Every structure is written in C-alpha cells, then in structure tokens.
JSON list of C-alpha atoms in Angstrom, two decimals:
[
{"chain": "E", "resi": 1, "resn": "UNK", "atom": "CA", "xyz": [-19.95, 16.66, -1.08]},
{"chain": "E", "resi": 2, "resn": "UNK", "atom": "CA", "xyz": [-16.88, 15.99, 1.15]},
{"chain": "E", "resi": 3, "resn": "UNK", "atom": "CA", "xyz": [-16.43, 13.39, 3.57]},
{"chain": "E", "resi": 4, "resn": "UNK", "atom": "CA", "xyz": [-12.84, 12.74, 5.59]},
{"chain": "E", "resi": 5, "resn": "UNK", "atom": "CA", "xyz": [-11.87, 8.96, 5.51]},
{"chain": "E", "resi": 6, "resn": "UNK", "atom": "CA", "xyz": [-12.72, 8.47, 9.15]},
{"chain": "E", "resi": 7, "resn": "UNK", "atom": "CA", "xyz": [-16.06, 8.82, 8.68]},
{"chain": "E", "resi": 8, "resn": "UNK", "atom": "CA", "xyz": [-16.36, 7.25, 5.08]},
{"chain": "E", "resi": 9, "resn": "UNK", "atom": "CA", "xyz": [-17.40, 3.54, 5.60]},
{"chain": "E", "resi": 10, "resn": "UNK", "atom": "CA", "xyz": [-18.06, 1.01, 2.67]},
{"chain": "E", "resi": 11, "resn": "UNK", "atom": "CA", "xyz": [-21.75, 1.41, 2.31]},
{"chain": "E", "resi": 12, "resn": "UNK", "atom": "CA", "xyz": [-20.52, 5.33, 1.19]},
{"chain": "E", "resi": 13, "resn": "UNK", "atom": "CA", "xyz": [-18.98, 3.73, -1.96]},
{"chain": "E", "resi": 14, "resn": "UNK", "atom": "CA", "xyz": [-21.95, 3.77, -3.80]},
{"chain": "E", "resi": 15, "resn": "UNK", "atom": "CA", "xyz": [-22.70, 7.67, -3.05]},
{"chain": "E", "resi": 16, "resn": "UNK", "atom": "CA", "xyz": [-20.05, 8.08, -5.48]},
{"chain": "E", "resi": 17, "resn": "UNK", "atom": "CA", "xyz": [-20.57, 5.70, -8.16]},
{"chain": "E", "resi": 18, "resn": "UNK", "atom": "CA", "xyz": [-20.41, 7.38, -12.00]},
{"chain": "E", "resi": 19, "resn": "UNK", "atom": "CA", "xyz": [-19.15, 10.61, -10.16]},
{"chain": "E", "resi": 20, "resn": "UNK", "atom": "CA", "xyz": [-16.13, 12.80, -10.43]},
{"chain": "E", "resi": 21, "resn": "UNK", "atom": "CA", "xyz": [-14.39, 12.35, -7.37]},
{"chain": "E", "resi": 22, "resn": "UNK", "atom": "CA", "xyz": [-11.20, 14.04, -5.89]},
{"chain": "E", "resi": 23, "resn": "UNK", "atom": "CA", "xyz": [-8.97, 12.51, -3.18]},
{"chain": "E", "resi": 24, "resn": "UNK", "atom": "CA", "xyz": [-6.54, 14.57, -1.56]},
{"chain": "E", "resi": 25, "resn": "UNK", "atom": "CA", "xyz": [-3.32, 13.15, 0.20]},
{"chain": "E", "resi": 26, "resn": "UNK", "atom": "CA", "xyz": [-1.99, 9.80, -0.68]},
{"chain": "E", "resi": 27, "resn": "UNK", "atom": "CA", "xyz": [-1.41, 8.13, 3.40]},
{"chain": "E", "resi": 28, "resn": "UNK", "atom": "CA", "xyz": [-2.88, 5.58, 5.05]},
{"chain": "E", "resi": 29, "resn": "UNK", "atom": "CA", "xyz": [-6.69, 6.50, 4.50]},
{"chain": "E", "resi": 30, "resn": "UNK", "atom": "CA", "xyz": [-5.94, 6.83, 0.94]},
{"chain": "E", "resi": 31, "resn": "UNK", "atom": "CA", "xyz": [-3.93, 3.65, 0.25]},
{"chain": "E", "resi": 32, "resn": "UNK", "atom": "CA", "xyz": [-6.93, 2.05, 1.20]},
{"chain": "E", "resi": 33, "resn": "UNK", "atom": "CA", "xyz": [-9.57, 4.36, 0.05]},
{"chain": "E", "resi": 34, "resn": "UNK", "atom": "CA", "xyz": [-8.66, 5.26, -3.83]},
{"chain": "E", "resi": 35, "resn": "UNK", "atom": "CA", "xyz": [-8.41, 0.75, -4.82]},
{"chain": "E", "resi": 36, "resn": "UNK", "atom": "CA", "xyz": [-12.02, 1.18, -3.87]},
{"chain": "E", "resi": 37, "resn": "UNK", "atom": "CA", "xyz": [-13.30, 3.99, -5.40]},
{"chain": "E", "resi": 38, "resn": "UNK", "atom": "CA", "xyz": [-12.05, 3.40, -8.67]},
{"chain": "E", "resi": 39, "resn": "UNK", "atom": "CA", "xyz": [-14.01, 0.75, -9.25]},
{"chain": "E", "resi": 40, "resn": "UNK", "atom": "CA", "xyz": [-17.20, 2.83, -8.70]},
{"chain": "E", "resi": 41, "resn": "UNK", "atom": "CA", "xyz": [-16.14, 6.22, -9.76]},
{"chain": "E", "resi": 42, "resn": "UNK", "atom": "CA", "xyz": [-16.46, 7.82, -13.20]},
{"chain": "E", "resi": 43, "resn": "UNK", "atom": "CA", "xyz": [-13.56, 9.53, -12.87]},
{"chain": "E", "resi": 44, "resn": "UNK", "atom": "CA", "xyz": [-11.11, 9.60, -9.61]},
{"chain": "E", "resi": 45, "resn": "UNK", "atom": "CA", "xyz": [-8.26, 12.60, -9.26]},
{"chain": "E", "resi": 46, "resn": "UNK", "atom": "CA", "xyz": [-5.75, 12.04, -6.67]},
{"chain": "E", "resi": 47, "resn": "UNK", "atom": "CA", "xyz": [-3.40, 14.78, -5.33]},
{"chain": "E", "resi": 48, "resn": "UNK", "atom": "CA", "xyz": [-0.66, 14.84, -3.48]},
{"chain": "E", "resi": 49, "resn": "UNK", "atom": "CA", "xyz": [1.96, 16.91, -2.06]},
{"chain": "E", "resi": 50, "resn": "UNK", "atom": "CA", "xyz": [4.73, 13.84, -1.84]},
{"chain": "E", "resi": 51, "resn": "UNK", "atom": "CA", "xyz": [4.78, 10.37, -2.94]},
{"chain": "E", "resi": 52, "resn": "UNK", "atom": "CA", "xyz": [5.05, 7.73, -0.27]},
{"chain": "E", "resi": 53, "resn": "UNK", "atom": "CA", "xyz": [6.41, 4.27, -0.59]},
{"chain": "E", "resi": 54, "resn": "UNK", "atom": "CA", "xyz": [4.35, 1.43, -0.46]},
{"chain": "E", "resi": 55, "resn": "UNK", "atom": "CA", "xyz": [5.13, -1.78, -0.57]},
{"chain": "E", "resi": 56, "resn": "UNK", "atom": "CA", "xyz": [3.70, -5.13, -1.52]},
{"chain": "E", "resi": 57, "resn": "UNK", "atom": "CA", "xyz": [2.42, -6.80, 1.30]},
{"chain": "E", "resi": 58, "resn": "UNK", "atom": "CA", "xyz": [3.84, -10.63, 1.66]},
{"chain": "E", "resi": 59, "resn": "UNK", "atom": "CA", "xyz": [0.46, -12.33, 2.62]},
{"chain": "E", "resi": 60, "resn": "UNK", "atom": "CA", "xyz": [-0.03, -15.72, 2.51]},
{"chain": "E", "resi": 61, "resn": "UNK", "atom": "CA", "xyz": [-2.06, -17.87, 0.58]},
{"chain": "E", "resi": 62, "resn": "UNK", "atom": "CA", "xyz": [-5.70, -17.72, 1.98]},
{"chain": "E", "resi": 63, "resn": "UNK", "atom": "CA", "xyz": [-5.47, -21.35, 2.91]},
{"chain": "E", "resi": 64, "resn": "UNK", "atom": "CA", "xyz": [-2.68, -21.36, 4.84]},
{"chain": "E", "resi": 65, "resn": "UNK", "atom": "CA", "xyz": [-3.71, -18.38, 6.52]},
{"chain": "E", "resi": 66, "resn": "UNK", "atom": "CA", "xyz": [-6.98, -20.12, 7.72]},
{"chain": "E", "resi": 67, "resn": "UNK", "atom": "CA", "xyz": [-5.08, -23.11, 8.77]},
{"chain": "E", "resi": 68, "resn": "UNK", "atom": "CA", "xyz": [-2.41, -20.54, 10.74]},
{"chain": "E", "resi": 69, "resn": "UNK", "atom": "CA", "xyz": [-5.04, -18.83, 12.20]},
{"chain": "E", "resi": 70, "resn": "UNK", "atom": "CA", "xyz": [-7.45, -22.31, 13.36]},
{"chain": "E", "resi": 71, "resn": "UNK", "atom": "CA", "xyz": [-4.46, -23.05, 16.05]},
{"chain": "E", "resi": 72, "resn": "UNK", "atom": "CA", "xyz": [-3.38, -20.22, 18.39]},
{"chain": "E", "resi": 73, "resn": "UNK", "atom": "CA", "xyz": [0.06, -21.87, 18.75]},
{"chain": "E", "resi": 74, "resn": "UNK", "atom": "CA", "xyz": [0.94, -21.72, 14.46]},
{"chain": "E", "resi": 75, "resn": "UNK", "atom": "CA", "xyz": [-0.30, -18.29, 15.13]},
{"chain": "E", "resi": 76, "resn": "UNK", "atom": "CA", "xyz": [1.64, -17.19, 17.46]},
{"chain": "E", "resi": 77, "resn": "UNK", "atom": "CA", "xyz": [4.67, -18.76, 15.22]},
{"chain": "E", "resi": 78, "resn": "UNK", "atom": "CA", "xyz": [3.55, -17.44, 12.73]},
{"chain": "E", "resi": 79, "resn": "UNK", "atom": "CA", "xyz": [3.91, -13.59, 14.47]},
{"chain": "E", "resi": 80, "resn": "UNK", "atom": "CA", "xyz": [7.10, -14.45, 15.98]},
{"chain": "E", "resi": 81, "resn": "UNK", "atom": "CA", "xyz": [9.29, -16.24, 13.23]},
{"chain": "E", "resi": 82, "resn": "UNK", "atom": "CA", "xyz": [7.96, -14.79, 10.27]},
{"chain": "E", "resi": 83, "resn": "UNK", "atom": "CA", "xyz": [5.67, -11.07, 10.86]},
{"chain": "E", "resi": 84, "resn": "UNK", "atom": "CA", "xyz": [8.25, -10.03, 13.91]},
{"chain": "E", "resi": 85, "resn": "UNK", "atom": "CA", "xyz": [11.57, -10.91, 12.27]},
{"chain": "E", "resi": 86, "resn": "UNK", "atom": "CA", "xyz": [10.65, -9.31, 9.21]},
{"chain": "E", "resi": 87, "resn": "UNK", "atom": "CA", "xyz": [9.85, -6.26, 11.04]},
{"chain": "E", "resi": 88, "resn": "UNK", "atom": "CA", "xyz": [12.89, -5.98, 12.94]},
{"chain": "E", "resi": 89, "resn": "UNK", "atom": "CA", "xyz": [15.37, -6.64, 10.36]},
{"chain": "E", "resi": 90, "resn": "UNK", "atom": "CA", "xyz": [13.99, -4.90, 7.23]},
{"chain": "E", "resi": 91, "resn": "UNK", "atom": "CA", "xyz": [11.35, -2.25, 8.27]},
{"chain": "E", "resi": 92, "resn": "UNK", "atom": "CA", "xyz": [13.26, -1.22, 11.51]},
{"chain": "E", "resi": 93, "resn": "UNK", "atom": "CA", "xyz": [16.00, -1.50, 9.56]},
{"chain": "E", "resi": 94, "resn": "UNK", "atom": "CA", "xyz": [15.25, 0.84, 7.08]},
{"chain": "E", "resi": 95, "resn": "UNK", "atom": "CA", "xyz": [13.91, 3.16, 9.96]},
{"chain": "E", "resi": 96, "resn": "UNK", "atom": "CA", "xyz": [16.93, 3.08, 11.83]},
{"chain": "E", "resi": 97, "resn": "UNK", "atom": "CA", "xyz": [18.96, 3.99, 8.80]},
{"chain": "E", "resi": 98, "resn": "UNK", "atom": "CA", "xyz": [20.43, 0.56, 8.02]},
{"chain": "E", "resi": 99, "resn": "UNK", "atom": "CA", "xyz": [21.56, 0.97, 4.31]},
{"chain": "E", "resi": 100, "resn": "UNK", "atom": "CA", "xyz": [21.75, -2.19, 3.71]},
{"chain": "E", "resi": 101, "resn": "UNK", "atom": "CA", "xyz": [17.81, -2.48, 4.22]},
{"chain": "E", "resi": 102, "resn": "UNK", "atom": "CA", "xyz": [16.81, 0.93, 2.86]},
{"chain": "E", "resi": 103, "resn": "UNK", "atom": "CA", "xyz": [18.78, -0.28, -0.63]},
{"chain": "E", "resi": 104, "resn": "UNK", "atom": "CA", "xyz": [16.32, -3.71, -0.47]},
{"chain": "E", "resi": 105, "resn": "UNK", "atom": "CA", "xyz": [13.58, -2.30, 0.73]},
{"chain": "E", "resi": 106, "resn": "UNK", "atom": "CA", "xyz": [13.92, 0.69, -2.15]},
{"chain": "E", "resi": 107, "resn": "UNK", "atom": "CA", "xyz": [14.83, -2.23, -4.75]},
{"chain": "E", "resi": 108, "resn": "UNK", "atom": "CA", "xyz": [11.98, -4.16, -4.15]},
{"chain": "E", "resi": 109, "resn": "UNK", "atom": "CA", "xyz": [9.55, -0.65, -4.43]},
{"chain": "E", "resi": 110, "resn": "UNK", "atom": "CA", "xyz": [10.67, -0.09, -7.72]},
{"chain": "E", "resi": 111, "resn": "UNK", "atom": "CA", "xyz": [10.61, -3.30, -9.19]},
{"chain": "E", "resi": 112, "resn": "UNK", "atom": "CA", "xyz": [6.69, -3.75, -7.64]},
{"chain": "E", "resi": 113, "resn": "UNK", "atom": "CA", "xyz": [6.42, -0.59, -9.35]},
{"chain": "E", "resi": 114, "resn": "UNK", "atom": "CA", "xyz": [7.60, -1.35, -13.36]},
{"chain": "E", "resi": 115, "resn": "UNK", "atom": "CA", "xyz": [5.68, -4.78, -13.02]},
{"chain": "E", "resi": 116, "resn": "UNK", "atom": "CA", "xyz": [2.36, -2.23, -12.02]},
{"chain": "E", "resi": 117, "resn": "UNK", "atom": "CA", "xyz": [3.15, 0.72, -14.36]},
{"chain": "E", "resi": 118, "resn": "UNK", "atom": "CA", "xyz": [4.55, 1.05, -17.39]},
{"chain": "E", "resi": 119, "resn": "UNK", "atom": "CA", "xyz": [4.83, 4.65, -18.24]},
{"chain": "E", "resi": 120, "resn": "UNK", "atom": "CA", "xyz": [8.55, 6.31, -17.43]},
{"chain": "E", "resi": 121, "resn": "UNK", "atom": "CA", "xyz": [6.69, 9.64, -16.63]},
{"chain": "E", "resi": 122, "resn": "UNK", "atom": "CA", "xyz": [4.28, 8.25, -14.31]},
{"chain": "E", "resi": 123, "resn": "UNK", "atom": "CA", "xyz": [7.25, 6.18, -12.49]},
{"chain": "E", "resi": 124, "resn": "UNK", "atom": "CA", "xyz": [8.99, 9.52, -11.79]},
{"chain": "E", "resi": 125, "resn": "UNK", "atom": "CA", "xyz": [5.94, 11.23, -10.53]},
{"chain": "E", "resi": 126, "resn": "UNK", "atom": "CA", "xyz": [5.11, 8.46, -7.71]},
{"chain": "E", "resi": 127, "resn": "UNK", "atom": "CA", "xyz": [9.12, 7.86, -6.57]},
{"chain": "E", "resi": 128, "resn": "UNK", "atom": "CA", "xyz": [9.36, 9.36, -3.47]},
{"chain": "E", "resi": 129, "resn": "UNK", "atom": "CA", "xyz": [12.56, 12.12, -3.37]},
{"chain": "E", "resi": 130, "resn": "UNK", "atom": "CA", "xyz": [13.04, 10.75, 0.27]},
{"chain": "E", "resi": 131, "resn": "UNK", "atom": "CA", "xyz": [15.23, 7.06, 1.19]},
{"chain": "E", "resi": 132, "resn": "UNK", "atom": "CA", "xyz": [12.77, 4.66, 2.49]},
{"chain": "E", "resi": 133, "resn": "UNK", "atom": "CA", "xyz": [12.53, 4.94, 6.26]},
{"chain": "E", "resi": 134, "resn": "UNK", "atom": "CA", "xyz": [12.88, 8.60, 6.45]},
{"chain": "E", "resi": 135, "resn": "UNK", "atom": "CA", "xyz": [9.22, 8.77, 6.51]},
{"chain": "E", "resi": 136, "resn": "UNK", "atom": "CA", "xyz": [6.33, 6.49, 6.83]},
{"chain": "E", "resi": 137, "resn": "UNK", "atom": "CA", "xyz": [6.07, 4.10, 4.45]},
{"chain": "E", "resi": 138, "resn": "UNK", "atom": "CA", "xyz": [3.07, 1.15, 3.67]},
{"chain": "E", "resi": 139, "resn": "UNK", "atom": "CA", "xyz": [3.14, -2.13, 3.37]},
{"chain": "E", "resi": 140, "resn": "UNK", "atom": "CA", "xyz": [-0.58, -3.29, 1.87]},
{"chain": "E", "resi": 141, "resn": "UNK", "atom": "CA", "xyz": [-2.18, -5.53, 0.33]},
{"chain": "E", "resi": 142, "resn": "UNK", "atom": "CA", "xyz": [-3.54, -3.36, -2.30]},
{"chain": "E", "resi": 143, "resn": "UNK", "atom": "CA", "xyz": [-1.82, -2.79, -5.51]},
{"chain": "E", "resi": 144, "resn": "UNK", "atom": "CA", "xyz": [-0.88, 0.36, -7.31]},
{"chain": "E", "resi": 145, "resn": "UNK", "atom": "CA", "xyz": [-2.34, -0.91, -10.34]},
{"chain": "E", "resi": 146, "resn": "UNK", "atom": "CA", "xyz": [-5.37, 1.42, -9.86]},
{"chain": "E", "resi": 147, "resn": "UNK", "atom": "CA", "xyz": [-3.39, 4.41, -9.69]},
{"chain": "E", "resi": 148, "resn": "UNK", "atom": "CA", "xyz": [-2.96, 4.24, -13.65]},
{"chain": "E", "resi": 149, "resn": "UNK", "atom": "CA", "xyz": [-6.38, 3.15, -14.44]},
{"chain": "E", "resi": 150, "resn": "UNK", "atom": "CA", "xyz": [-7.68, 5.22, -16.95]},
{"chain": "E", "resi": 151, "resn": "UNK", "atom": "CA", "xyz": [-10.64, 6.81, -15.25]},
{"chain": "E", "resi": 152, "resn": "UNK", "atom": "CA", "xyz": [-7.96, 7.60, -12.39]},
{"chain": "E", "resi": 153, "resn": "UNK", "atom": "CA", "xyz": [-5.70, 10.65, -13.03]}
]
C-alpha cells in the first residue's frame, strides 16, 4: 500500500509492523516519519535524491522545560533570549550567507554525524554537496542513529 505523510498518523504505525517498507524523500515528513518506522518495520529502505542537513536539536531538559513552560513570563524569556537569538544569529545566519555561521553550523553537522555513524562510506552518502543555508535544513529532536540501523538500508 502507499500512504503520503499527511495522511499517515501514529495509529498507521502498526499497519506496517514486520513489513518491507520504502520511504521516498528524506524532508520534513521523513525526518520525522523513518525514527518511527524503524522500530516497527522488518525492513525500512529510504531513498533520496539529495541529502539534507539536520541538526541536533538543543532541547532542554524535560524538567526545566515544564517549569519554563508553568509561567508564561519564563516562557516568553525563554523564546526571546534563548529560541529567537539563536535563530537570528546562527540559522539566519547561515541563510543569509554568513560564513562565519555556515562553517559552525556545518562543523557541528558533522561532528553530530561521526558520534551517530561510524562507517566512512555511509558519512559520504548523507553529506549534503550544498553549504548549509543554501537549502532547507532541520533542526530535530530525532537522531540519525536510525538511519544505520540494520533493518534500515
């Protein structure tokens, strides 16, 4: 069967448990999606036509967060010192062609990458050919640890 990520909701994950499963494109949807269906899947094949960078996600400890998000003023704080200046100075940064911000942006990719993966080969095949900010990049909380999961190829 085939289903497009808009319409695939969690209670679908079990439709494909033990099953052969193909995902195809490696954006948004599928930065979220293929975590999730490796777990349930026999075997999961992902294809792409480019790599895409994606980067850890700097969340906070789930404590803190609850505390932060309990009091609308450490909230907003929160968005304004922390969320919106990173934004602005790294991502948009990066966007707007900063070099300085591509090169840490870029540096911190690839070192979240060797901690994740340690085949060479593999590396190569998810670096992106493009500089960071030329297209769309992610910043998740997923890792890329499932990518080299055995039952995912």
């Amino acid at each position: 069967s085939m289903v497009h990520t808009a319409k695939f909701g969690s209670r679908q994950l079990e439709d494909y448990a033990d099953k052969n499963v193909a995902v195809i494109g490696s954006g948004a949807s599928a930065v979220q999606l293929i975590p999730e269906l490796q777990k349930v899947c026999r075997n999961l094949y992902v294809f792409q036509r480019t790599p895409n960078y994606i980067l850890p996600k700097a969340d906070l400890p789930a404590t803190l967060q609850k505390v932060i998000n309990s009091f609308t003023f450490l909230k907003w704080i929160y968005r304004r010192c922390y969320l919106q200046n990173f934004g602005e100075v790294f991502l948009l940064g990066a966007i707007k062609g900063k070099v300085w911000a591509q090169k840490l942006l870029m540096a911190g990719w690839f070192q979240n990458m060797k901690e994740h993966i340690q085949d060479e080969s593999f590396q190569e095949e998810l670096t992106p050919a493009f500089t960071i900010g030329a297209k769309r990049f992610f910043s998740v909380t997923l890792s890329i640890q499932p990518l080299q999961e055995e039952t995912c190829a």
